GROMACS .gro file of C-alpha atoms in nm:
model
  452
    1UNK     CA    1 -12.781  20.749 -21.061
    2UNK     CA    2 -12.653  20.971 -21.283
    3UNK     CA    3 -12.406  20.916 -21.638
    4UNK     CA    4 -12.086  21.041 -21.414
    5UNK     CA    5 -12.139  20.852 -21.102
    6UNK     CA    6 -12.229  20.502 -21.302
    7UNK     CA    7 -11.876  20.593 -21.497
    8UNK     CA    8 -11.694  20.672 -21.160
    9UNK     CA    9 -11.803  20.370 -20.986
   10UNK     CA   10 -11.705  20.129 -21.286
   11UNK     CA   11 -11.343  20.330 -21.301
   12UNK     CA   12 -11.356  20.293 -20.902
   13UNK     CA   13 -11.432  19.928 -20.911
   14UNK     CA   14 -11.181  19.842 -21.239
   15UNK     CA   15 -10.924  20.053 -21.022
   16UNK     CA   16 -10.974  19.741 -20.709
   17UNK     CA   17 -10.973  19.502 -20.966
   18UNK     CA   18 -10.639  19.572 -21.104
   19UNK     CA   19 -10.495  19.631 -20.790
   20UNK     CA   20 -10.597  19.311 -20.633
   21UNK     CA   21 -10.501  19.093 -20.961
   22UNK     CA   22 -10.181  19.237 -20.966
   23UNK     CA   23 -10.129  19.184 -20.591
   24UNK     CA   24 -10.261  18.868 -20.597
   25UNK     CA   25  -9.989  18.785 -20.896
   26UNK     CA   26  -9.656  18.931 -20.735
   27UNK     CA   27  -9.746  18.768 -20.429
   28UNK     CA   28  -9.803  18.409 -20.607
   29UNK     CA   29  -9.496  18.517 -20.832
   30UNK     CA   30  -9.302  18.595 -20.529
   31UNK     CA   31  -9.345  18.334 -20.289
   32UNK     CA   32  -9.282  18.077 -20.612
   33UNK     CA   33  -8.972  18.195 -20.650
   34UNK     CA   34  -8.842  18.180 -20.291
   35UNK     CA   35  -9.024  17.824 -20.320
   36UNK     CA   36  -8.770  17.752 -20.633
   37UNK     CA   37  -8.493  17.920 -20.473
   38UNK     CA   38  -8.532  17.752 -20.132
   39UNK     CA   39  -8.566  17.405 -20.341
   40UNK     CA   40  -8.249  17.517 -20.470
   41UNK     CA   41  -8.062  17.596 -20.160
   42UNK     CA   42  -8.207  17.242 -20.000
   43UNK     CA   43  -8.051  17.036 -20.309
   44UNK     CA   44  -7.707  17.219 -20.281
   45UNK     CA   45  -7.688  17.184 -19.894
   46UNK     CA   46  -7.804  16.848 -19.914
   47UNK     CA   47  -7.532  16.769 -20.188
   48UNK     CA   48  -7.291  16.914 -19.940
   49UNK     CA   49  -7.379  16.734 -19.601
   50UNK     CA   50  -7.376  16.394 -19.828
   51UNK     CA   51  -7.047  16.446 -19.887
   52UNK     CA   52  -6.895  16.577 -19.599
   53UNK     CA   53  -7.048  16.340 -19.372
   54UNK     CA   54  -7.007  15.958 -19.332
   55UNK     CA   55  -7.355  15.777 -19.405
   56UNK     CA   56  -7.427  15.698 -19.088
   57UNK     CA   57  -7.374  16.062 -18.983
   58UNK     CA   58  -7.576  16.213 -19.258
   59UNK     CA   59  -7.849  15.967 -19.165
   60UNK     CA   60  -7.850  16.103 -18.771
   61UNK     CA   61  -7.875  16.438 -18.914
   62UNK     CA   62  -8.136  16.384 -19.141
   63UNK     CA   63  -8.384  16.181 -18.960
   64UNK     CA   64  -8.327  16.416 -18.653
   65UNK     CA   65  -8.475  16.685 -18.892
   66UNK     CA   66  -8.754  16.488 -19.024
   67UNK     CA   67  -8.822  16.395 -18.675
   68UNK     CA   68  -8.858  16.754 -18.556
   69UNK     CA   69  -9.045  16.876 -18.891
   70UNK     CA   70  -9.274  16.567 -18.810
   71UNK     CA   71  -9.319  16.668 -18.486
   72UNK     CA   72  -9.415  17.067 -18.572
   73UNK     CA   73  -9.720  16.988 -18.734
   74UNK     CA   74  -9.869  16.837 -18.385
   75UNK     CA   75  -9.781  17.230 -18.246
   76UNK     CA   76 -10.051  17.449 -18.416
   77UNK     CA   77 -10.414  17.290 -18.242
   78UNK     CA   78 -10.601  17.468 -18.493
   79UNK     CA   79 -10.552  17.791 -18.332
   80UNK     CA   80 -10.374  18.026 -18.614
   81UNK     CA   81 -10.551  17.918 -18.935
   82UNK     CA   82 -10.882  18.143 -18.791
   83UNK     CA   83 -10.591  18.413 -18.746
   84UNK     CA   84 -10.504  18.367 -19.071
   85UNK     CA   85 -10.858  18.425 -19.186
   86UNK     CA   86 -10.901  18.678 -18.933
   87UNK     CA   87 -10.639  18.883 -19.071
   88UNK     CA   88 -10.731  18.858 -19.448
   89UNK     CA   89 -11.127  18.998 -19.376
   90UNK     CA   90 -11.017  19.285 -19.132
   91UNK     CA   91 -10.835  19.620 -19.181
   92UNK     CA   92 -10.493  19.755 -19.090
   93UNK     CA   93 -10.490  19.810 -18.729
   94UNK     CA   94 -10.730  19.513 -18.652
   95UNK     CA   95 -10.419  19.293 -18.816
   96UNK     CA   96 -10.175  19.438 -18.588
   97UNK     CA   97 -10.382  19.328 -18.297
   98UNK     CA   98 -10.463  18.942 -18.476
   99UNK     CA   99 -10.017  18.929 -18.509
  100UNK     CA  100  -9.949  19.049 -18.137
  101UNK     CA  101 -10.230  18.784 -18.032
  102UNK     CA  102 -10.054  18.528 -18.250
  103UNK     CA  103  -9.692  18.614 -18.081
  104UNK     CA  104  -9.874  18.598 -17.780
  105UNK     CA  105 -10.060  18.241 -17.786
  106UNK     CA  106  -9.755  18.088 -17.930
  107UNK     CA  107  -9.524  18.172 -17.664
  108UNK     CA  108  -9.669  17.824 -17.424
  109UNK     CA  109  -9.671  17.638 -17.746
  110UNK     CA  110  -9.324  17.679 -17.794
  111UNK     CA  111  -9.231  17.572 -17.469
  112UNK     CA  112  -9.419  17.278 -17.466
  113UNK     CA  113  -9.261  17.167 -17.829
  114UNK     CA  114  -8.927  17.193 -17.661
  115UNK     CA  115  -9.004  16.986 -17.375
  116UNK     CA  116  -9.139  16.726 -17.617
  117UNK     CA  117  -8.851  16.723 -17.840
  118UNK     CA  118  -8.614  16.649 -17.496
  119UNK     CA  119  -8.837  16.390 -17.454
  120UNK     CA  120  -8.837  16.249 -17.772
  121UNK     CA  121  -8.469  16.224 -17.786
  122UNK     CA  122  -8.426  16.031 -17.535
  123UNK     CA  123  -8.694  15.728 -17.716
  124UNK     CA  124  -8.537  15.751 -18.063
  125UNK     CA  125  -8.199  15.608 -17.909
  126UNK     CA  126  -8.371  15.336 -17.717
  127UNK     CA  127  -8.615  15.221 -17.980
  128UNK     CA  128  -8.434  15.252 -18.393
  129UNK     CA  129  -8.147  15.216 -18.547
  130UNK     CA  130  -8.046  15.510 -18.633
  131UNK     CA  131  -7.914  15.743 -18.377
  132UNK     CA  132  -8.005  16.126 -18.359
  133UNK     CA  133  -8.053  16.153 -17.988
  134UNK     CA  134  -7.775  16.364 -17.885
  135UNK     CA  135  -7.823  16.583 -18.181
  136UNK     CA  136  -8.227  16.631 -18.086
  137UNK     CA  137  -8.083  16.697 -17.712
  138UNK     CA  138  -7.861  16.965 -17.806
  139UNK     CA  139  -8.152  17.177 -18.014
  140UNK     CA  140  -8.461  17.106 -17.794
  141UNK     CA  141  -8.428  17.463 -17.681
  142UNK     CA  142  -8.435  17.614 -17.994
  143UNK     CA  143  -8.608  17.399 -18.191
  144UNK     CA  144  -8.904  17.620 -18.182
  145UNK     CA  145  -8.840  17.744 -18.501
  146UNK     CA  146  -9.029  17.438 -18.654
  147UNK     CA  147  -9.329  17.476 -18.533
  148UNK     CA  148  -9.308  17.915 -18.598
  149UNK     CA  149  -9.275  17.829 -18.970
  150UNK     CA  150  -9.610  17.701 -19.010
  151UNK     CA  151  -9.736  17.979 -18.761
  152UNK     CA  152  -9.523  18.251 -18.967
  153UNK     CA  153  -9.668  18.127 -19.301
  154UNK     CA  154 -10.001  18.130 -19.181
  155UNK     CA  155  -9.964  18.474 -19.075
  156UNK     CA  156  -9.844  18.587 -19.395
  157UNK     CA  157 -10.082  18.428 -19.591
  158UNK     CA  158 -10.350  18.638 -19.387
  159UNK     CA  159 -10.160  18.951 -19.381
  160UNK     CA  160 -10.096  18.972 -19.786
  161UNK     CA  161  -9.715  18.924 -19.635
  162UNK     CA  162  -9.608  18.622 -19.815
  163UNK     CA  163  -9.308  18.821 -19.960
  164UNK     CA  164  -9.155  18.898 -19.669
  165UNK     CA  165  -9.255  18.512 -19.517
  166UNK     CA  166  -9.010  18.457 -19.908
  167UNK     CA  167  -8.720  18.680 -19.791
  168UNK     CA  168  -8.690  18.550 -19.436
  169UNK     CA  169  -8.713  18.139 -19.552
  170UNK     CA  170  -8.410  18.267 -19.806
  171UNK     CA  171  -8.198  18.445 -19.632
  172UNK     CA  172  -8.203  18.202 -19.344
  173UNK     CA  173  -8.126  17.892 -19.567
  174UNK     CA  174  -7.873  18.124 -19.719
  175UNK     CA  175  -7.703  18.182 -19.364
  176UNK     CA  176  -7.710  17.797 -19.284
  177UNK     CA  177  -7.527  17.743 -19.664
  178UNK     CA  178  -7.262  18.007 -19.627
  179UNK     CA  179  -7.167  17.841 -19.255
  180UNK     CA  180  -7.126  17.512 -19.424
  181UNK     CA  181  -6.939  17.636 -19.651
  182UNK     CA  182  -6.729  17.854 -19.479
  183UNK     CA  183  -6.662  17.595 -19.166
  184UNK     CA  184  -6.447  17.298 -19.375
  185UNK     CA  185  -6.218  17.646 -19.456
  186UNK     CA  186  -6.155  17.662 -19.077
  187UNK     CA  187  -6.030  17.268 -19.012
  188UNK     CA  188  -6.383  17.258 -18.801
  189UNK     CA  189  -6.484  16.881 -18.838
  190UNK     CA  190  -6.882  16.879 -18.943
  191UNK     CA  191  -7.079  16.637 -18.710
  192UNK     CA  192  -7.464  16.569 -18.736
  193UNK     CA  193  -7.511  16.756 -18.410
  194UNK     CA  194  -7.353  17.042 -18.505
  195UNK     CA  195  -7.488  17.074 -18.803
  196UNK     CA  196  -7.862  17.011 -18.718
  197UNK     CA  197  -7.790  17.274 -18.421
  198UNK     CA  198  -7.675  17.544 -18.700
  199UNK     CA  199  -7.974  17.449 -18.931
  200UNK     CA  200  -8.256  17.512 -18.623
  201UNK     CA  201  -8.096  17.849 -18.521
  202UNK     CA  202  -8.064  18.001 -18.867
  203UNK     CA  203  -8.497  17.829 -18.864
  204UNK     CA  204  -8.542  18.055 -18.533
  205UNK     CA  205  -8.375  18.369 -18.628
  206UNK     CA  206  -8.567  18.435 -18.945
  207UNK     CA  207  -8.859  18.375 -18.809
  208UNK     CA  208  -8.820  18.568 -18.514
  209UNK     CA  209  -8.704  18.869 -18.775
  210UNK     CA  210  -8.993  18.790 -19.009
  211UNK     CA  211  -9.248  18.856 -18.646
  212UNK     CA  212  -9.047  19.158 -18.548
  213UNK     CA  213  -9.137  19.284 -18.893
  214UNK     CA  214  -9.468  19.242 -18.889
  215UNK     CA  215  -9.475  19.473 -18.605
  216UNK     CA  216  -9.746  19.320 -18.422
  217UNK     CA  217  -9.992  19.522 -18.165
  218UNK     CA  218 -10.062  19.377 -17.790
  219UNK     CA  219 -10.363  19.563 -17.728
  220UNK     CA  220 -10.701  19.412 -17.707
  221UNK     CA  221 -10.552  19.053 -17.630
  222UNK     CA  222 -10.827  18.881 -17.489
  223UNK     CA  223 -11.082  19.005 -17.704
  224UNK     CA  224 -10.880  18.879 -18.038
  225UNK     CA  225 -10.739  18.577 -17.869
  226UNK     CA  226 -11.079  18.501 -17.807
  227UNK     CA  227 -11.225  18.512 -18.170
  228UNK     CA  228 -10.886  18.282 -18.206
  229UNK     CA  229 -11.088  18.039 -18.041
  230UNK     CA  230 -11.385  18.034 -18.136
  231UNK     CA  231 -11.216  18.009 -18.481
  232UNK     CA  232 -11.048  17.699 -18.352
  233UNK     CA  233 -11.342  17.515 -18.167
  234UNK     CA  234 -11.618  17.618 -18.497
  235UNK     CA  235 -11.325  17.481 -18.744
  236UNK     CA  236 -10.998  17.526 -18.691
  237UNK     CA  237 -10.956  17.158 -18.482
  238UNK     CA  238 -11.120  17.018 -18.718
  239UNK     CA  239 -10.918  17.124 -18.988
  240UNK     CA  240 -10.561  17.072 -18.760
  241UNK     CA  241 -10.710  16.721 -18.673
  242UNK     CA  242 -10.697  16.628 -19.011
  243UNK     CA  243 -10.398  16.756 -19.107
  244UNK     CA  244 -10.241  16.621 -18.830
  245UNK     CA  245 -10.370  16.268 -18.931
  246UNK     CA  246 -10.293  16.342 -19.278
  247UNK     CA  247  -9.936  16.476 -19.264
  248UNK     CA  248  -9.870  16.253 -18.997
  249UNK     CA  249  -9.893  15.930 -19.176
  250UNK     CA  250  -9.787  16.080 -19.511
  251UNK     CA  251  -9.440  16.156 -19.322
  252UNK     CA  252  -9.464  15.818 -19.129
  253UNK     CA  253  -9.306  15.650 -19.423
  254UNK     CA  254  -8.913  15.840 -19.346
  255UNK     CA  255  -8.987  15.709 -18.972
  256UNK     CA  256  -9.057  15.345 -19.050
  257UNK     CA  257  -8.779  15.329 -19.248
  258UNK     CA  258  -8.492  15.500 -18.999
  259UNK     CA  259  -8.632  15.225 -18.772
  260UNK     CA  260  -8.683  14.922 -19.034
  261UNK     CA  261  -8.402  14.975 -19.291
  262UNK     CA  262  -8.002  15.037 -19.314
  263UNK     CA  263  -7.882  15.340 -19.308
  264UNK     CA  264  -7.767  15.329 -19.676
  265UNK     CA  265  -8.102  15.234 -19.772
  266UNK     CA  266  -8.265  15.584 -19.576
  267UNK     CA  267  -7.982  15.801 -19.656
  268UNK     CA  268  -8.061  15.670 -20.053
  269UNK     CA  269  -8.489  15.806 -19.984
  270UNK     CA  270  -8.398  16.086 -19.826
  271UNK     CA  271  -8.125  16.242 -20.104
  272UNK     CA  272  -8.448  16.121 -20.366
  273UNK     CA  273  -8.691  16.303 -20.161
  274UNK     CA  274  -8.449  16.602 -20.185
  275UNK     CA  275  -8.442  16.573 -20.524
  276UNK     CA  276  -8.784  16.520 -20.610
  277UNK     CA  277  -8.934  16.785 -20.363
  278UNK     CA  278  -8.832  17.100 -20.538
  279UNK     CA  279  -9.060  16.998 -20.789
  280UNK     CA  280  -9.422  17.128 -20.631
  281UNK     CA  281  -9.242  17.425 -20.441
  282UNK     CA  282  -9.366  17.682 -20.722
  283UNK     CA  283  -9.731  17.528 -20.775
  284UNK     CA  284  -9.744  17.536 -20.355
  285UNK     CA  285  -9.637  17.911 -20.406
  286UNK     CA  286  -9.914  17.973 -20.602
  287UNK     CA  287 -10.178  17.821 -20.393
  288UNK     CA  288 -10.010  17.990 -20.117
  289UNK     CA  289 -10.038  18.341 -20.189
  290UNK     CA  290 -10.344  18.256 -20.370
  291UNK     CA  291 -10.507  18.202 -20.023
  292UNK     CA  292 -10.649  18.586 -19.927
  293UNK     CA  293 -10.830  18.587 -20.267
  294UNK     CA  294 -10.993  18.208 -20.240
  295UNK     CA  295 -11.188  18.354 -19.934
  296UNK     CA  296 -11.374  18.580 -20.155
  297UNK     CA  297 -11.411  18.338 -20.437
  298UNK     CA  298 -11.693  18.078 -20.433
  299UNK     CA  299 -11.563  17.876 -20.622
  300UNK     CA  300 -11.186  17.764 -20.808
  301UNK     CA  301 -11.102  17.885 -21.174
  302UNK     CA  302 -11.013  17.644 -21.441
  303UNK     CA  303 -10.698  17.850 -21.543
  304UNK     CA  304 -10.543  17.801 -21.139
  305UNK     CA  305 -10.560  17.458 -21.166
  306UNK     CA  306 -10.436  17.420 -21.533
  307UNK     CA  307 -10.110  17.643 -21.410
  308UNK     CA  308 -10.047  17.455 -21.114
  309UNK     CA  309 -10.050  17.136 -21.304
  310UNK     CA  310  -9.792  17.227 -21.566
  311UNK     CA  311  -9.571  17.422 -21.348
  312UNK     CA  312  -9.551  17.077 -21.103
  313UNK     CA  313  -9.550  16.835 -21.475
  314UNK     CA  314  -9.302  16.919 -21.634
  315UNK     CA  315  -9.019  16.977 -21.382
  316UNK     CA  316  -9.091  16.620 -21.281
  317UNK     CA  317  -9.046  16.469 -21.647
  318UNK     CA  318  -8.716  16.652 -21.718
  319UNK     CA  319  -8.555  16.499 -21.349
  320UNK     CA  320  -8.762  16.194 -21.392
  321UNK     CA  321  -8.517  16.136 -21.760
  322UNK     CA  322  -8.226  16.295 -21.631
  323UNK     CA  323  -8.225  16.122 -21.268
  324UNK     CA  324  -7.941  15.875 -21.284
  325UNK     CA  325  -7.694  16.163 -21.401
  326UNK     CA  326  -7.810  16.426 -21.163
  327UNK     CA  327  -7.816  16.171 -20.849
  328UNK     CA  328  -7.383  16.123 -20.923
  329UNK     CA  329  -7.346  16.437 -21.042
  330UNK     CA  330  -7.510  16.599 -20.683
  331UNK     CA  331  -7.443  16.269 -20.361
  332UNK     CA  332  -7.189  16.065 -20.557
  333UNK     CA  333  -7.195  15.709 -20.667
  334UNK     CA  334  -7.244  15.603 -20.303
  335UNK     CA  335  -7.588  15.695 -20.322
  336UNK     CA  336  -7.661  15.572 -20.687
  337UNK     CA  337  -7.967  15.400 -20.552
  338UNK     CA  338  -8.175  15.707 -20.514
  339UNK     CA  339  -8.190  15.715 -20.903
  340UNK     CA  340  -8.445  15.435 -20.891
  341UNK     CA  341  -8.665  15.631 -20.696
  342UNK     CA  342  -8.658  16.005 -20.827
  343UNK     CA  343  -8.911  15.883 -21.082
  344UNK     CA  344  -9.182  15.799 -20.804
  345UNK     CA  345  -9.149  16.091 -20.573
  346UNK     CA  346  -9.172  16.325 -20.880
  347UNK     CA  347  -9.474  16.182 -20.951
  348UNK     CA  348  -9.581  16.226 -20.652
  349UNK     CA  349  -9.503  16.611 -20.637
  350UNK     CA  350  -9.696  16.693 -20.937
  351UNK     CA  351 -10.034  16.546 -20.726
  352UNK     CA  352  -9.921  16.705 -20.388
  353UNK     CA  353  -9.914  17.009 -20.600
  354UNK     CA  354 -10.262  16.995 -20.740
  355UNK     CA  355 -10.382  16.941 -20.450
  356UNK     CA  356 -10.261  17.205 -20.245
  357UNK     CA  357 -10.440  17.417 -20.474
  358UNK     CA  358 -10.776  17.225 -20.341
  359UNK     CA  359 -10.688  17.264 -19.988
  360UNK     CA  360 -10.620  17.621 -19.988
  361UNK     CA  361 -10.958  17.687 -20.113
  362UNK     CA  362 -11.146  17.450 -19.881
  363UNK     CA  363 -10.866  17.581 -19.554
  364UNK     CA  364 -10.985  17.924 -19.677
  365UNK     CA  365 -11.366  17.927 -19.672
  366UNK     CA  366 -11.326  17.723 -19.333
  367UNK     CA  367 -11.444  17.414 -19.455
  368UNK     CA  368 -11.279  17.202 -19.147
  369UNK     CA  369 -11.512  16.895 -19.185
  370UNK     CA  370 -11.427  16.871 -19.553
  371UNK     CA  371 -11.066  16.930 -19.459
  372UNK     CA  372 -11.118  16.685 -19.196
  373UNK     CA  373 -11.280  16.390 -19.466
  374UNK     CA  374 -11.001  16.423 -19.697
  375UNK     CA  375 -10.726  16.383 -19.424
  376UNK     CA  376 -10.895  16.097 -19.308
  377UNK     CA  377 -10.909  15.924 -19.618
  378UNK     CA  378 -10.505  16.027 -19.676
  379UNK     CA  379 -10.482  15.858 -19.309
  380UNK     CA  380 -10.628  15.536 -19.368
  381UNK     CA  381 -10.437  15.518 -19.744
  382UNK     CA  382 -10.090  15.644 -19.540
  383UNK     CA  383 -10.152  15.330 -19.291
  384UNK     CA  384 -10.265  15.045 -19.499
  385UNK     CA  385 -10.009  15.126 -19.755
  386UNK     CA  386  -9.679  15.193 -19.568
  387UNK     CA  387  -9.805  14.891 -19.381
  388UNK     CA  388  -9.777  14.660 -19.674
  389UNK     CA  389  -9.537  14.811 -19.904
  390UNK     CA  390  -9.246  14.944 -19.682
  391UNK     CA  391  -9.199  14.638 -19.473
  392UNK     CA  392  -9.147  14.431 -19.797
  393UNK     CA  393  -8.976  14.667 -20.052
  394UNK     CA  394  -8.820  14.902 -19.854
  395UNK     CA  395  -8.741  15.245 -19.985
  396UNK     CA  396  -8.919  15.150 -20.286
  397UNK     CA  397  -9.213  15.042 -20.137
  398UNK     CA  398  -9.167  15.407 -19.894
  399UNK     CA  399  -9.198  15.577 -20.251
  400UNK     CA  400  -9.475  15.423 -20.425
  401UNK     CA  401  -9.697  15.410 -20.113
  402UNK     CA  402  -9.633  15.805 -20.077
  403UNK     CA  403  -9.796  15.832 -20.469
  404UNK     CA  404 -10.055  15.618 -20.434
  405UNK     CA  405 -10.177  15.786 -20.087
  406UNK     CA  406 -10.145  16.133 -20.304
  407UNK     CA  407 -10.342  16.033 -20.544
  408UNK     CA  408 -10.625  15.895 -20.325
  409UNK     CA  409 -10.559  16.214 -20.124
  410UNK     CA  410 -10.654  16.454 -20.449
  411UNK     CA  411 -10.967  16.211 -20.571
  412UNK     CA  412 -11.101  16.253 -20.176
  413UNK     CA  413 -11.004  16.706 -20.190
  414UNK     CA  414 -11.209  16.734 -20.530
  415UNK     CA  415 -11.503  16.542 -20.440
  416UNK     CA  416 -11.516  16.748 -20.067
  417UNK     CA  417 -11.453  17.066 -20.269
  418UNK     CA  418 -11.752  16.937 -20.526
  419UNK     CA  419 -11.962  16.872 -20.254
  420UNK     CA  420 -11.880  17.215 -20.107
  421UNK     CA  421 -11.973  17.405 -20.404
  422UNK     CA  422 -12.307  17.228 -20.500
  423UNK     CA  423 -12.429  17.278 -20.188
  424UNK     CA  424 -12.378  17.634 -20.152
  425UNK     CA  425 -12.136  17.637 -19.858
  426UNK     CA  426 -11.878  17.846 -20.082
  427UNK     CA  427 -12.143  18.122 -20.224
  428UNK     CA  428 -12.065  18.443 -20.057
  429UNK     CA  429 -12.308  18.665 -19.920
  430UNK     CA  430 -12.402  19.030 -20.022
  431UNK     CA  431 -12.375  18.990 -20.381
  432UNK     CA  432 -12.044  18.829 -20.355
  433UNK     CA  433 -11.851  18.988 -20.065
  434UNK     CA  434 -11.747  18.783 -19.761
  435UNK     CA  435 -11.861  18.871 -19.395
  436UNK     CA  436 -11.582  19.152 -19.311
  437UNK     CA  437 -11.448  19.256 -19.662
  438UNK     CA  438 -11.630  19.522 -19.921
  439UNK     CA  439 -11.881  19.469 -20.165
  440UNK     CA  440 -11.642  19.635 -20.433
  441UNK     CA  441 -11.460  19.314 -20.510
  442UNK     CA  442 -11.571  19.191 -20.827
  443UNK     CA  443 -11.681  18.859 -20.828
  444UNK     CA  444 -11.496  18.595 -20.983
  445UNK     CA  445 -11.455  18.505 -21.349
  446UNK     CA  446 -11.589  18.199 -21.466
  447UNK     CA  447 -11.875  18.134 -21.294
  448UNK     CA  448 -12.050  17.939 -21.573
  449UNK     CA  449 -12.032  17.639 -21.728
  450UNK     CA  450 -11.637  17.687 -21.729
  451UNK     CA  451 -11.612  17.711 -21.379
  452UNK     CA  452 -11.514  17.450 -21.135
   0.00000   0.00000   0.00000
């Protein structure tokens, strides 16, 4: 090769470099943002609905959402993380296709959450205390919008999209905010119905926007919704079984204690969880949009897990000092309580965050038995902890049982991705290209002794 072609192809390949580095960064810039400003958005409406509703009201509302958000995660069977992977190895017109077959296999998924949710409303009033049944009635229709965020994000994550995933979450949480505020001015009385049915369809309408935008292709259905599933049967159950049993019993914790505790006593956890939850929203940005360049990395960088960690730390010191203050200055005295518990749930943020980072690497080499270990670890830790902590301290025991199952969660995700990487499972092939992308992207930095 001659003295001009080396120099072109080292221009060429510096050229990809940049580009992808700097893509990479205004998408994990991006999406933090929108992960601050949406954390933002939730505290003020929060603050809002605390006020303007009675507790018992603001307790329907609340657990009805954490109900349906708990639910969601049962609606994905492992089907769209392969079409998230799909899209980040293929090329333009191949993604179009992978979107329109998303669109397409969600459609019966959507109808079967809503059915569920009907269902489900119906139980809640028989069986706890607190009483969101009419509220889950009146959104079961369009309470798809749950389950489409994790779909939507999914899809953005594979499509180098997460920015417009970012405007769509914003502008919709901006809608639902400027409706509460802009109601009261009218003499219309806020009720937890109403409100959770304003909440869903602002969910539904930016994320039907957000697909419209993506413009997604119909062609070639069966042949893409087929790779789909053989994505989903190789390792995409495996990895949506363990979330699933993960997530599940993480979240567990708001259910035992709508049907265990007063309503003073959730509506106190769930303004702290509000609170505290902001706090990983710009480390889960990173390892979000961080996603489409972990599947050509075979292994993590030190400097990704050193950012995460700060961004997550020291949020959760300042409103871990400051919580009394900020819990009168944003619910009111009537919720003083929650102070007690910022503290806690911060903590636990700052792990969550971490190990996001973790699970977006193992989620994006396809590691679903890995995925599958950790969440089963999280599982057992979720059970045997809200077992004996919420029954006898309550809220406080909700909290501390939520850290402790985080930090087991994030010892089980760095021994999985440790096992991963010494055994070669996360080496790409071709001198450093995964199957479906070009050999022109560099390999990682870091791949000695500093490397993870």
């Amino acid at each position: 090769m001659t003295a001009v072609n080396v120099g072109a192809a080292v221009r060429t390949c510096a050229k990809v470099r940049i580009a992808w580095s700097s893509t990479t960064v205004r998408q994990a810039v991006g999406f933090a943002c929108s992960n601050a400003a949406l954390g933002g958005l939730g505290m003020i409406t929060s603050a809002l609905l605390a006020r303007a509703l009675d507790v018992d009201a603001y307790s329907s509302y609340t657990f009805g959402k954490q109900l349906l958000l708990f639910s969601a995660m049962f609606f994905e069977f492992g089907l769209f993380l392969p079409a998230a992977r799909m899209l980040a190895l293929s090329d333009p017109a191949e993604r179009r296709r992978t979107a329109g077959a998303v669109v397409a296999l969600f459609v019966p998924v959507s109808v079967l959450f809503g059915v569920t949710v009907f269902a489900l409303s119906w139980i809640v009033d028989a069986c706890l205390d607190v009483h969101a049944g009419p509220a889950l009635r009146m959104v079961a229709l369009v309470s798809v919008g749950y389950p489409l965020d994790f779909v939507c994000l999914q899809t953005a994550q594979g499509l180098d999209r997460l920015h417009s995933y970012s405007i769509a979450s914003v502008l919709s949480r901006l809608g639902f905010l400027g409706l509460l505020m802009t109601l009261p001015t009218t003499g219309v009385r806020l009720t937890s119905s109403g409100v959770l049915l304003a909440d869903t369809l602002f969910l539904l309408v930016g994320w039907v926007a957000l697909l419209a935008n993506l413009r997604p292709v119909f062609r070639g259905l069966r042949e893409t919704m087929s790779r789909m599933l053989r994505g989903a049967r190789d390792y995409g159950f495996s990895a949506y079984v363990g979330r699933v049993l993960s997530m599940g019993t993480y979240h567990m914790d708001t259910l035992m204690l709508g049907a265990a505790s007063d309503p003073r006593s959730f509506a106190c956890y769930m303004c702290a969880a509000a609170l505290a939850s902001p706090i990983a929203l710009p480390s889960a940005g990173v390892a979000t949009a961080l996603f489409g360049r972990l599947t050509r990395q075979p292994r993590m960088e030190p400097r990704w897990v050193a950012t995460v960690t700060l961004m997550s730390l020291l949020p959760a010191v300042a409103l871990s000092t400051l919580a009394e203050p900020v819990v009168r200055l944003v619910y009111s005295e009537k919720f003083e309580m929650a102070a007690g518990l910022v503290p806690v749930l911060a903590a636990a943020q700052v792990i969550s965050a971490v190990t996001r980072l973790f699970n977006s690497f193992l989620a994006a080499h396809g590691l679903g038995s890995d995925l599958r270990t950790a969440a089963i670890t999280l599982t057992v830790s979720n059970l045997v902890l809200n077992l004996l902590l919420i029954p006898a301290f309550g809220a406080a025991g909700a909290a501390w049982a939520s850290l402790l199952a985080l930090a087991v969660n994030l010892i089980a995700h760095i021994l999985r991705y440790r096992r991963a990487v010494d055994a070669g499972e996360t080496a790409l092939p071709d001198g450093g290209g995964s199957p479906g992308t070009s050999s022109t992207v560099p390999p990682p930095r870091g791949q000695g002794a500093t490397a993870w």
